[in-house]
Short mmCIF file of C-alpha atoms and ligand atoms in Angstrom, two decimals:
data_model
loop_
_atom_site.label_atom_id
_atom_site.label_comp_id
_atom_site.label_asym_id
_atom_site.label_seq_id
_atom_site.Cartn_x
_atom_site.Cartn_y
_atom_site.Cartn_z
CA MET A 1 -4.32 -25.39 5.06
CA THR A 2 -7.60 -24.76 2.58
CA VAL A 3 -10.11 -22.63 4.73
CA LEU A 4 -13.51 -22.89 3.09
CA LEU A 5 -16.46 -20.16 4.30
CA ASN A 6 -17.66 -22.59 6.62
CA ASP A 7 -14.71 -23.35 8.10
CA TYR A 8 -14.26 -19.59 8.49
CA LEU A 9 -17.18 -18.89 9.87
CA GLN A 10 -17.07 -21.76 12.75
CA GLN A 11 -14.15 -20.73 13.37
CA GLN A 12 -14.92 -16.88 13.90
CA LEU A 13 -18.04 -17.80 15.88
CA GLN A 14 -16.60 -19.91 18.42
CA GLN A 15 -13.46 -16.84 18.82
CA HIS A 16 -15.61 -14.21 19.04
CA GLY A 17 -18.80 -15.33 20.93
CA LEU A 18 -21.12 -14.83 18.09
CA PRO A 19 -24.36 -16.30 17.98
CA GLU A 20 -24.39 -19.85 15.78
CA LYS A 21 -27.28 -18.60 13.45
CA LEU A 22 -25.51 -15.62 12.17
CA GLY A 23 -23.12 -18.31 10.65
CA SER A 24 -26.56 -19.63 9.34
CA VAL A 25 -27.61 -16.55 7.67
CA ILE A 26 -24.31 -15.61 6.20
CA SER A 27 -24.57 -19.50 4.64
CA SER A 28 -27.95 -18.45 3.43
CA ILE A 29 -26.28 -15.60 1.41
CA SER A 30 -23.76 -17.39 0.16
CA ASN A 31 -25.33 -20.08 -1.11
CA ALA A 32 -27.81 -17.88 -2.89
CA CYS A 33 -24.58 -15.71 -4.13
CA LEU A 34 -23.67 -19.02 -5.51
CA ASN A 35 -26.85 -20.09 -7.54
CA ILE A 36 -26.30 -16.11 -8.75
CA ASN A 37 -23.24 -16.64 -9.91
CA HIS A 38 -24.34 -19.65 -12.05
CA GLU A 39 -26.96 -17.37 -13.40
CA VAL A 40 -24.35 -14.74 -14.19
CA ARG A 41 -21.72 -16.54 -15.84
CA LEU A 42 -24.16 -18.70 -18.20
CA GLY A 43 -25.36 -14.94 -19.32
CA ALA A 44 -26.93 -15.52 -23.15
CA LEU A 45 -26.69 -19.32 -22.89
CA ASP A 46 -29.33 -19.53 -20.33
CA ASN A 47 -31.39 -16.43 -21.64
CA ILE A 48 -31.25 -14.79 -18.57
CA LEU A 49 -30.01 -11.35 -20.31
CA GLY A 50 -31.33 -8.17 -21.16
CA SER A 51 -34.55 -6.02 -20.22
CA ALA A 52 -37.06 -7.77 -17.89
CA HIS A 53 -39.41 -5.17 -18.97
CA THR A 54 -40.73 -4.20 -15.72
CA GLY A 55 -39.68 -1.23 -12.92
CA ASN A 56 -38.52 -1.34 -9.25
CA ILE A 57 -39.22 1.24 -6.51
CA GLN A 58 -36.19 3.05 -7.49
CA GLY A 59 -37.90 3.81 -11.24
CA GLU A 60 -35.14 1.74 -12.70
CA GLU A 61 -35.89 -0.70 -15.46
CA GLN A 62 -35.03 -3.98 -14.20
CA LYS A 63 -32.95 -6.52 -15.86
CA LYS A 64 -33.70 -10.21 -16.03
CA LEU A 65 -31.06 -11.16 -13.67
CA ASP A 66 -32.03 -8.43 -11.36
CA VAL A 67 -35.40 -9.98 -11.01
CA LEU A 68 -33.65 -13.32 -10.85
CA SER A 69 -31.16 -12.51 -8.47
CA ASN A 70 -34.03 -10.90 -6.32
CA GLN A 71 -35.72 -14.27 -6.12
CA LEU A 72 -32.84 -16.22 -5.51
CA MET A 73 -31.60 -14.25 -2.62
CA ILE A 74 -35.59 -13.72 -1.03
CA ASN A 75 -36.23 -17.33 -1.53
CA ALA A 76 -32.76 -18.67 0.45
CA LEU A 77 -33.52 -16.50 3.34
CA ARG A 78 -36.93 -16.82 3.65
CA ALA A 79 -35.79 -20.76 3.98
CA ASN A 80 -33.75 -19.80 7.04
CA PRO A 81 -35.68 -19.88 10.28
CA ALA A 82 -33.07 -17.02 11.57
CA VAL A 83 -33.76 -14.43 9.40
CA ALA A 84 -36.73 -12.36 10.75
CA GLY A 85 -37.40 -10.25 7.74
CA LEU A 86 -35.61 -8.94 4.57
CA ALA A 87 -35.47 -5.67 2.13
CA SER A 88 -34.28 -5.57 -1.26
CA GLU A 89 -33.53 -2.38 -3.75
CA GLU A 90 -35.74 -4.59 -5.83
CA GLU A 91 -38.82 -4.65 -3.44
CA GLU A 92 -41.37 -1.43 -2.40
CA THR A 93 -41.38 -2.73 1.27
CA TYR A 94 -39.95 -5.25 2.94
CA VAL A 95 -40.40 -9.35 3.47
CA ALA A 96 -41.32 -10.65 6.96
CA ALA A 97 -39.90 -14.67 7.29
CA HIS A 98 -39.91 -15.82 10.40
CA GLU A 99 -41.57 -14.55 13.73
CA GLU A 100 -38.95 -15.80 15.57
CA GLY A 101 -36.08 -15.16 13.49
CA GLU A 102 -33.35 -12.89 15.21
CA TYR A 103 -31.93 -11.22 11.92
CA LEU A 104 -32.76 -8.88 9.52
CA VAL A 105 -31.19 -8.65 6.01
CA LEU A 106 -30.88 -5.89 3.82
CA PHE A 107 -29.89 -6.63 0.10
CA ASP A 108 -28.52 -5.10 -3.25
CA PRO A 109 -29.37 -8.63 -5.55
CA LEU A 110 -27.41 -7.32 -8.67
CA ASP A 111 -25.71 -3.97 -8.40
CA GLY A 112 -24.39 -2.43 -11.36
CA SER A 113 -27.22 -3.61 -13.42
CA SER A 114 -25.96 -1.49 -15.95
CA ASN A 115 -23.07 -3.69 -16.63
CA ILE A 116 -24.79 -7.00 -17.03
CA ASP A 117 -25.84 -7.36 -20.99
CA VAL A 118 -21.64 -5.93 -21.70
CA ASN A 119 -19.94 -8.42 -19.56
CA ILE A 120 -18.48 -6.21 -17.09
CA SER A 121 -18.32 -6.92 -13.23
CA ILE A 122 -21.46 -6.98 -10.97
CA GLY A 123 -21.80 -7.99 -7.38
CA THR A 124 -24.27 -8.86 -4.45
CA ILE A 125 -24.29 -6.37 -1.53
CA PHE A 126 -25.71 -7.77 1.66
CA SER A 127 -25.98 -5.79 5.30
CA VAL A 128 -27.29 -8.04 8.53
CA LEU A 129 -28.69 -6.17 11.42
CA GLN A 130 -30.44 -7.91 14.80
CA LYS A 131 -34.33 -8.22 14.66
CA PRO A 132 -34.95 -5.14 17.53
CA ALA A 133 -37.45 -6.64 20.18
CA GLY A 134 -41.51 -6.46 19.24
CA GLU A 135 -43.42 -6.83 16.24
CA LEU A 136 -41.29 -6.75 13.13
CA SER A 137 -41.95 -3.23 11.07
CA THR A 138 -39.92 -0.84 8.99
CA GLN A 139 -38.82 0.83 11.86
CA SER A 140 -37.39 -2.22 13.03
CA PHE A 141 -34.94 -2.07 9.50
CA LEU A 142 -33.99 1.68 9.97
CA GLN A 143 -31.06 1.30 12.29
CA PRO A 144 -27.40 2.75 11.89
CA GLY A 145 -25.03 1.26 10.03
CA LYS A 146 -22.97 0.88 12.83
CA ASP A 147 -25.61 -1.30 14.11
CA GLN A 148 -25.12 -4.04 11.76
CA VAL A 149 -23.64 -7.15 12.69
CA ALA A 150 -22.26 -8.49 9.53
CA SER A 151 -21.67 -6.88 5.79
CA GLY A 152 -20.23 -7.76 2.66
CA TYR A 153 -20.45 -8.42 -1.43
CA VAL A 154 -19.80 -11.16 -3.76
CA LEU A 155 -18.43 -9.64 -6.43
CA TYR A 156 -18.90 -11.46 -9.79
CA GLY A 157 -15.55 -10.69 -11.67
CA PRO A 158 -12.86 -12.45 -13.60
CA GLN A 159 -12.91 -14.84 -9.83
CA THR A 160 -16.24 -14.66 -8.08
CA ILE A 161 -15.41 -13.45 -4.84
CA LEU A 162 -16.95 -12.93 -1.32
CA VAL A 163 -15.65 -10.28 1.25
CA LEU A 164 -17.40 -10.53 4.52
CA THR A 165 -16.81 -9.02 7.97
CA LEU A 166 -18.53 -9.96 10.94
CA LYS A 167 -17.02 -6.95 12.68
CA HIS A 168 -13.98 -8.98 13.92
CA GLY A 169 -11.88 -7.65 10.66
CA ILE A 170 -12.00 -8.91 6.91
CA ALA A 171 -12.23 -11.94 4.97
CA LEU A 172 -12.23 -12.62 1.08
CA PHE A 173 -12.76 -16.11 0.22
CA THR A 174 -12.29 -17.00 -3.60
CA LEU A 175 -15.24 -19.69 -5.37
CA ASN A 176 -12.94 -22.55 -6.66
CA GLU A 177 -13.62 -25.33 -9.32
CA ASP A 178 -15.56 -27.21 -6.93
CA ASN A 179 -18.20 -24.14 -6.16
CA GLN A 180 -16.42 -23.39 -2.78
CA PHE A 181 -15.84 -20.25 -1.02
CA VAL A 182 -12.28 -21.07 -0.25
CA GLN A 183 -10.62 -17.94 1.93
CA THR A 184 -7.51 -16.64 -0.18
CA ALA A 185 -6.95 -13.39 1.98
CA ARG A 186 -7.81 -11.46 5.32
CA ASP A 187 -7.62 -8.46 6.97
CA PRO A 188 -6.63 -5.43 4.00
CA LYS A 189 -5.81 -2.50 5.04
CA ILE A 190 -6.39 0.25 2.83
CA PRO A 191 -3.49 2.50 2.26
CA ALA A 192 -4.77 5.95 4.33
CA ASP A 193 -3.50 8.34 1.11
CA THR A 194 -4.36 7.50 -3.07
CA GLN A 195 -3.61 9.05 -6.12
CA GLU A 196 -6.55 7.39 -7.49
CA PHE A 197 -10.23 8.33 -7.60
CA ALA A 198 -13.63 7.31 -8.76
CA ILE A 199 -16.34 9.55 -9.60
CA ASN A 200 -18.87 9.80 -13.00
CA MET A 201 -17.17 12.61 -14.41
CA SER A 202 -20.06 13.34 -16.61
CA ASN A 203 -22.15 14.66 -14.04
CA GLN A 204 -19.26 17.51 -13.10
CA ARG A 205 -21.42 20.26 -13.96
CA HIS A 206 -23.97 19.14 -11.18
CA TRP A 207 -22.10 18.60 -8.68
CA GLU A 208 -22.05 21.09 -5.83
CA THR A 209 -19.43 24.16 -5.35
CA PRO A 210 -17.02 22.30 -3.06
CA MET A 211 -17.31 18.67 -5.09
CA GLN A 212 -16.46 20.62 -8.10
CA ALA A 213 -13.35 22.57 -6.70
CA TYR A 214 -11.91 19.24 -4.84
CA ILE A 215 -12.62 17.34 -8.28
CA ALA A 216 -10.26 20.44 -9.95
CA GLU A 217 -7.62 19.91 -7.72
CA LEU A 218 -7.25 16.30 -8.23
CA LEU A 219 -7.25 16.94 -12.48
CA ALA A 220 -4.58 19.67 -11.57
CA GLY A 221 -2.35 16.89 -10.25
CA LYS A 222 1.38 17.91 -9.64
CA THR A 223 0.64 21.79 -10.97
CA GLY A 224 -2.17 22.03 -8.38
CA PRO A 225 -2.57 22.22 -4.66
CA ARG A 226 -2.65 18.71 -4.19
CA ASN A 227 1.05 18.41 -5.51
CA LYS A 228 0.39 14.85 -7.20
CA ASP A 229 -0.81 13.50 -10.28
CA TYR A 230 -4.25 11.43 -9.87
CA ASN A 231 -5.62 8.51 -11.73
CA MET A 232 -9.29 8.08 -12.53
CA ARG A 233 -11.56 5.39 -12.52
CA TRP A 234 -14.94 4.27 -13.01
CA VAL A 235 -16.62 1.02 -13.65
CA ALA A 236 -20.10 1.95 -12.63
CA SER A 237 -20.38 -0.79 -10.31
CA MET A 238 -20.18 0.09 -6.67
CA VAL A 239 -18.74 -3.45 -6.12
CA ALA A 240 -15.96 -3.55 -8.25
CA GLU A 241 -15.03 0.09 -7.61
CA VAL A 242 -14.87 -0.99 -3.59
CA HIS A 243 -13.11 -3.73 -4.27
CA ARG A 244 -10.32 -2.23 -5.72
CA ILE A 245 -10.27 0.22 -3.05
CA LEU A 246 -9.78 -2.64 -0.45
CA VAL A 247 -7.13 -4.43 -2.66
CA ARG A 248 -5.17 -0.99 -3.46
CA GLY A 249 -6.78 2.00 -1.77
CA GLY A 250 -8.45 4.93 -3.34
CA VAL A 251 -11.08 7.19 -3.14
CA PHE A 252 -14.83 6.58 -5.01
CA THR A 253 -17.55 9.26 -4.71
CA TYR A 254 -21.03 9.46 -5.96
CA PRO A 255 -21.89 12.87 -4.66
CA LYS A 256 -25.22 14.94 -4.25
CA ASP A 257 -26.01 16.44 -7.36
CA HIS A 258 -28.70 19.28 -8.24
CA ARG A 259 -30.29 17.12 -10.83
CA ASP A 260 -32.93 16.34 -8.03
CA ALA A 261 -33.24 18.21 -5.22
CA GLN A 262 -35.21 15.67 -3.36
CA LYS A 263 -32.10 13.09 -3.82
CA PRO A 264 -29.24 13.87 -1.57
CA GLY A 265 -27.28 11.27 -4.13
CA LYS A 266 -27.90 8.05 -5.98
CA LEU A 267 -26.30 5.50 -3.76
CA ARG A 268 -28.85 3.71 -1.29
CA LEU A 269 -27.78 4.05 2.51
CA MET A 270 -29.45 0.95 3.84
CA TYR A 271 -27.77 -1.67 1.41
CA GLU A 272 -24.75 -0.38 -0.60
CA ALA A 273 -23.53 2.45 1.68
CA ASN A 274 -23.87 1.00 4.66
CA PRO A 275 -22.66 -2.19 4.37
CA MET A 276 -19.57 -0.66 2.44
CA SER A 277 -18.81 1.70 4.79
CA LEU A 278 -18.68 -1.01 7.55
CA LEU A 279 -16.09 -2.48 5.32
CA MET A 280 -14.55 0.61 5.10
CA ALA A 281 -14.28 1.05 8.69
CA GLN A 282 -13.04 -2.71 9.27
CA ALA A 283 -9.69 -1.95 6.59
CA GLY A 284 -8.77 1.17 7.77
CA GLY A 285 -10.70 3.44 4.99
CA ALA A 286 -13.40 6.25 5.93
CA ALA A 287 -16.86 6.52 4.42
CA THR A 288 -19.26 10.01 4.90
CA ASN A 289 -21.39 11.85 3.09
CA ALA A 290 -19.45 14.88 2.74
CA HIS A 291 -20.28 15.66 6.19
CA GLN A 292 -20.40 12.96 8.92
CA ASN A 293 -19.62 9.11 8.71
CA ILE A 294 -21.73 7.18 7.34
CA LEU A 295 -22.52 4.49 9.80
CA ASP A 296 -23.73 7.40 11.85
CA ILE A 297 -26.87 8.40 9.74
CA GLN A 298 -30.22 7.40 11.53
CA PRO A 299 -31.99 5.89 8.44
CA GLU A 300 -35.30 7.32 7.87
CA GLY A 301 -36.64 4.66 4.58
CA LEU A 302 -35.55 1.79 3.62
CA HIS A 303 -34.38 3.37 0.27
CA GLN A 304 -33.38 6.42 1.41
CA ARG A 305 -30.42 7.78 -0.64
CA VAL A 306 -26.74 9.18 0.35
CA ALA A 307 -23.97 11.05 -1.12
CA VAL A 308 -20.83 9.18 -0.72
CA ILE A 309 -17.04 9.78 -0.30
CA LEU A 310 -15.18 6.46 0.56
CA GLY A 311 -11.91 4.79 0.70
CA SER A 312 -8.25 6.38 1.73
CA ARG A 313 -9.15 7.56 5.44
CA ASN A 314 -6.95 10.64 4.40
CA GLU A 315 -8.34 11.26 1.01
CA VAL A 316 -11.77 11.16 2.42
CA ALA A 317 -11.07 13.14 5.27
CA TYR A 318 -9.88 16.06 2.49
CA ALA A 319 -12.70 15.84 0.37
CA THR A 320 -15.26 16.22 3.65
CA ALA A 321 -13.00 19.15 4.53
CA LYS A 322 -13.91 20.81 1.55
CA HIS A 323 -17.15 20.58 2.27
CA GLN A 324 -17.45 22.24 5.79
CA ALA A 325 -15.89 25.37 4.29
P1 LIG B 401 -23.64 5.84 -12.84
C1 LIG B 401 -25.30 0.81 -9.97
O1 LIG B 401 -26.48 1.50 -10.37
C2 LIG B 401 -24.59 1.68 -8.91
O2 LIG B 401 -25.97 1.98 -8.28
C3 LIG B 401 -23.61 1.90 -8.28
O3 LIG B 401 -23.33 -0.07 -8.73
C4 LIG B 401 -22.78 2.80 -9.35
O4 LIG B 401 -21.07 3.08 -8.62
C5 LIG B 401 -23.55 3.85 -9.84
O5 LIG B 401 -25.03 3.45 -9.44
C6 LIG B 401 -23.41 3.77 -11.39
O6 LIG B 401 -23.93 5.25 -11.69
O7 LIG B 401 -24.53 7.24 -12.84
O8 LIG B 401 -22.25 6.38 -13.32
O9 LIG B 401 -24.67 5.02 -14.07
#
């Protein structure tokens, strides 16, 4: 039986007593991602590749597709009366929507931008929070990841795949030829152990000592204390790495390094680490900042960065323990 995204949403809302409006927010996000998908797949044919010759709050050069994807997400969410406000990697401050809205949506509209012009998988990452009572402010968004009511991503890869959790398991949807998300898998369970790690090795000299020691053990393989050989991957798109881990296990880490003492890591807590960490938890995996569960971190800013170790829970635990000694 074909289960479309809206069928799944209706079934889940009913089964778990979730508000209809949460389903409408997910629908708005998926509709925006359909538009992003269309532009991503046209690329040069729509003159949408290359630099926008602008910068964002992160101090990063924006690609044309970054700017367009961001606007498509903002337009879709601001059109939904259930959305009180949104926060984007590409926006310095939050964007207010509907005063009576019940939800806050945080997103990275197009993660992995350095891959856009070279046709390597990229993705949209989203996180949904309930709006707290009272007037909307930045503080409204600064909730720990464990308080998310939904999260997920759309991976623009060989297939266009939506991965979604409403905190009752995970559903995976593949975009069909009629531009509909059809459920193709559910409740992936990440193997507790792995022999595959993902890290940008070029930063090795900048890592803290425990991370250098941990990775050295993986590289030693059978000749070292782990007594098994490891394989390595690095796509430079977190969405692609997380999807690989959901499907076959692994560990992904972007550790803190000494290049900028002000930055505890490269990845952003609110719209990269938190949504992905919730998916890890729902799939039997784990995610820490090398010291604590990422989902327990009390945010202090919309764009705060965090070190990330996520994936197969035993491997995450081992790497985290190396930082406690
Ligand atoms: P580097 C993409 O810019 C991103 O935020 C993640 O998707 C990815 O894992 C990481 O940065 C890649 O970083 O330093 O290898 O380019």
